[in-house]
Amino acid sequence: MKHMKHTKQKILLAADILLAVGIVGLIPLNLWVCRFPEWVILITALVLVAINVVYFVKFKTKLAAKIILPIFSVLAICLSLFGSYCNPYWNSMMCRYCDDTQAYDTVITYAQAKADVDYMMHYLNKCHPLFMSGTPDVVQQSYDAAIARLQNADEITVNTLRREVQSILSVLSDGHTTAWGYWYEHYLKTVPKRNAEGWHLVEINGRTLESIFDEKKSLFSYEVKSWGMEQLSSEVCVLSGLDFLGLDPNGITYTWQNDEGERETDRYTASDFITYDKYLEYNKAYLDDEDEDFVSYRIDEEKSLALLTLTSCNYNEQYINCLKDMFTEVKAKGIRNVAVDIRGNGGGNSLVANEFIRYLDIEQYLGGTCKWRFGVFNISLGDGMVINEKYSDLTFDGDVFLLTDTSSFSSSMLFAQYIKDNRLGSIIGEPPGNTPNCYGDISTFSMPNSGLCFQLSTKQFFRADNDSKDILVMPDIECDGEKALDVLYETLDK
């Protein structure tokens, strides 16, 4: 009997230790392998507590074990609870690819649609800084209205659900918190050719894009109308986007305008929207530039200009080495002007701005602050001042220019903000597509039934120059974004 009791004690002790290790192991399992609800951690924690209680009630043990084992279990439980209930990336797509996407016209049930909306609302309440004190009234009202429309709908497709999801997210005025779903399977085949020839889409079915946007603005997440218009311009070039907007692709007319004010109108049907492979083949003469590196530079010795083109804010060895090569050549050739073209740059890693500033002759600069939401915790980060770890052998003390447009978003907006708020150079073009006091640093999720994806902000950012009254990062020289490079050269000629 004593031997059997001793055996049971060993089994229970081993179970306690294995479960304590296992409950912590559920965190990387969730992040890298598969998703499951947070309550799995809670149930496992309760089982672990129960094992501890049974172990100490039924078996005599040494004092050291009575102290160490509970501490080990409590630490494991606390870590696992924080890693699930406070972790903004729990069940996210950050570390694993999730291909649950479905066609935009796939039909789902009301129960599936509501479950997906509630799934999104759960993570908004858990992760978004705006929901720190619960669901804002305006969001709750939008949610209630969306659910009512879904309940009364004759048929619910993935696009129907996306429209209702966006009607909720759009009231946040947060350009980083938005939903999308399917891969855009069919593209309007003539867009690259039209753009290459200098034509820009201005009307659909005789209505201006702005008037369409004003009617459909609840379908977009944005802080600045120009960014909403950018999204609309993308949606009307894909078949699924037209359905999302409620536009019939058969017999639809697109009016194009060039810089001289001339107009041409094309009439399209659904057959003019083709798959991506066919789209690439059809437009191979106009899409050669798509394969260019995200970062490159060229030197114009006649204008004493180094022009860095950055199409995405990727902070990696390629970017770091490109900057080093450029500033090495700038120093060797005595170049007096450096310009960074971030037009069309949708963002990425904000460290690209910090790395660039390391080549400028300043000791420190305003870097902004933020609050990062971790469940019930909202942690303040940064003191607003960044010590500049300069590359002293390549320090540049000439003139700096930044070219921006309404498609400069997120980290590229922050790049412009640092240059503007620290008076490090001149900005030419249009204000970037989001505000400096904003939300961002996203976590991305996939809805379990529809396959719709949604991203939400986990941080609240505050402008570097907190004394600035400007809502946007305003250019020093305002002009049409497409003409920013020409204006730069005009400025250098003065």
PDB file of N, CA and C in Angstrom, residues 294 310-316 319 342 345-353 409-413 415:
ATOM      1  N   PHE A 294      13.378  47.287 -53.624  1.00  0.00           N
ATOM      2  CA  PHE A 294      12.581  48.252 -52.865  1.00  0.00           C
ATOM      3  C   PHE A 294      13.396  49.489 -52.515  1.00  0.00           C
ATOM      4  N   LEU A 310      12.796  54.731 -52.077  1.00  0.00           N
ATOM      5  CA  LEU A 310      12.421  53.728 -51.072  1.00  0.00           C
ATOM      6  C   LEU A 310      10.928  53.425 -51.235  1.00  0.00           C
ATOM      7  N   THR A 311      10.617  52.257 -51.788  1.00  0.00           N
ATOM      8  CA  THR A 311       9.222  51.921 -52.060  1.00  0.00           C
ATOM      9  C   THR A 311       8.552  51.165 -50.925  1.00  0.00           C
ATOM     10  N   SER A 312       9.349  50.681 -49.970  1.00  0.00           N
ATOM     11  CA  SER A 312       8.804  49.991 -48.804  1.00  0.00           C
ATOM     12  C   SER A 312       9.766  50.170 -47.646  1.00  0.00           C
ATOM     13  N   CYS A 313       9.243  50.304 -46.441  1.00  0.00           N
ATOM     14  CA  CYS A 313      10.104  50.532 -45.274  1.00  0.00           C
ATOM     15  C   CYS A 313      10.589  49.198 -44.711  1.00  0.00           C
ATOM     16  N   ASN A 314      11.479  48.563 -45.439  1.00  0.00           N
ATOM     17  CA  ASN A 314      12.079  47.304 -44.982  1.00  0.00           C
ATOM     18  C   ASN A 314      13.419  47.605 -44.330  1.00  0.00           C
ATOM     19  N   TYR A 315      13.517  47.301 -43.058  1.00  0.00           N
ATOM     20  CA  TYR A 315      14.779  47.528 -42.350  1.00  0.00           C
ATOM     21  C   TYR A 315      15.561  46.215 -42.353  1.00  0.00           C
ATOM     22  N   ASN A 316      16.475  46.092 -43.281  1.00  0.00           N
ATOM     23  CA  ASN A 316      17.268  44.873 -43.401  1.00  0.00           C
ATOM     24  C   ASN A 316      18.656  45.213 -43.932  1.00  0.00           C
ATOM     25  N   TYR A 319      18.826  47.359 -47.132  1.00  0.00           N
ATOM     26  CA  TYR A 319      18.612  48.793 -46.914  1.00  0.00           C
ATOM     27  C   TYR A 319      19.829  49.433 -46.253  1.00  0.00           C
ATOM     28  N   ILE A 342       9.795  58.756 -51.009  1.00  0.00           N
ATOM     29  CA  ILE A 342       8.951  57.763 -50.347  1.00  0.00           C
ATOM     30  C   ILE A 342       7.513  57.842 -50.865  1.00  0.00           C
ATOM     31  N   ASN A 345       5.036  54.717 -50.810  1.00  0.00           N
ATOM     32  CA  ASN A 345       5.568  53.814 -49.786  1.00  0.00           C
ATOM     33  C   ASN A 345       4.514  53.594 -48.708  1.00  0.00           C
ATOM     34  N   GLY A 346       4.005  52.370 -48.605  1.00  0.00           N
ATOM     35  CA  GLY A 346       2.931  52.061 -47.663  1.00  0.00           C
ATOM     36  C   GLY A 346       3.373  51.749 -46.261  1.00  0.00           C
ATOM     37  N   GLY A 347       4.682  51.825 -45.980  1.00  0.00           N
ATOM     38  CA  GLY A 347       5.153  51.644 -44.615  1.00  0.00           C
ATOM     39  C   GLY A 347       5.926  50.364 -44.408  1.00  0.00           C
ATOM     40  N   GLY A 348       6.025  49.966 -43.138  1.00  0.00           N
ATOM     41  CA  GLY A 348       6.818  48.797 -42.757  1.00  0.00           C
ATOM     42  C   GLY A 348       7.451  49.023 -41.404  1.00  0.00           C
ATOM     43  N   ASN A 349       8.781  49.045 -41.379  1.00  0.00           N
ATOM     44  CA  ASN A 349       9.538  49.198 -40.139  1.00  0.00           C
ATOM     45  C   ASN A 349      10.020  50.634 -39.993  1.00  0.00           C
ATOM     46  N   SER A 350       9.672  51.258 -38.870  1.00  0.00           N
ATOM     47  CA  SER A 350      10.021  52.668 -38.675  1.00  0.00           C
ATOM     48  C   SER A 350      11.517  52.889 -38.478  1.00  0.00           C
ATOM     49  N   LEU A 351      12.288  51.821 -38.261  1.00  0.00           N
ATOM     50  CA  LEU A 351      13.726  51.975 -38.050  1.00  0.00           C
ATOM     51  C   LEU A 351      14.460  52.458 -39.305  1.00  0.00           C
ATOM     52  N   VAL A 352      13.786  52.415 -40.461  1.00  0.00           N
ATOM     53  CA  VAL A 352      14.436  52.940 -41.669  1.00  0.00           C
ATOM     54  C   VAL A 352      14.724  54.432 -41.508  1.00  0.00           C
ATOM     55  N   ALA A 353      13.844  55.149 -40.821  1.00  0.00           N
ATOM     56  CA  ALA A 353      14.057  56.583 -40.590  1.00  0.00           C
ATOM     57  C   ALA A 353      15.234  56.804 -39.651  1.00  0.00           C
ATOM     58  N   PHE A 409       2.508  56.203 -46.251  1.00  0.00           N
ATOM     59  CA  PHE A 409       1.647  55.797 -45.144  1.00  0.00           C
ATOM     60  C   PHE A 409       2.456  55.118 -44.043  1.00  0.00           C
ATOM     61  N   SER A 410       1.950  55.229 -42.814  1.00  0.00           N
ATOM     62  CA  SER A 410       2.489  54.502 -41.672  1.00  0.00           C
ATOM     63  C   SER A 410       3.952  54.878 -41.413  1.00  0.00           C
ATOM     64  N   SER A 411       4.891  53.928 -41.559  1.00  0.00           N
ATOM     65  CA  SER A 411       6.292  54.214 -41.242  1.00  0.00           C
ATOM     66  C   SER A 411       6.909  55.244 -42.179  1.00  0.00           C
ATOM     67  N   SER A 412       6.407  55.338 -43.408  1.00  0.00           N
ATOM     68  CA  SER A 412       6.929  56.384 -44.292  1.00  0.00           C
ATOM     69  C   SER A 412       6.401  57.752 -43.862  1.00  0.00           C
ATOM     70  N   MET A 413       5.185  57.790 -43.290  1.00  0.00           N
ATOM     71  CA  MET A 413       4.703  59.040 -42.687  1.00  0.00           C
ATOM     72  C   MET A 413       5.588  59.409 -41.507  1.00  0.00           C
ATOM     73  N   PHE A 415       8.705  58.686 -41.129  1.00  0.00           N
ATOM     74  CA  PHE A 415       9.950  59.185 -41.714  1.00  0.00           C
ATOM     75  C   PHE A 415       9.812  60.689 -41.978  1.00  0.00           C
TER      76      PHE A 415
END
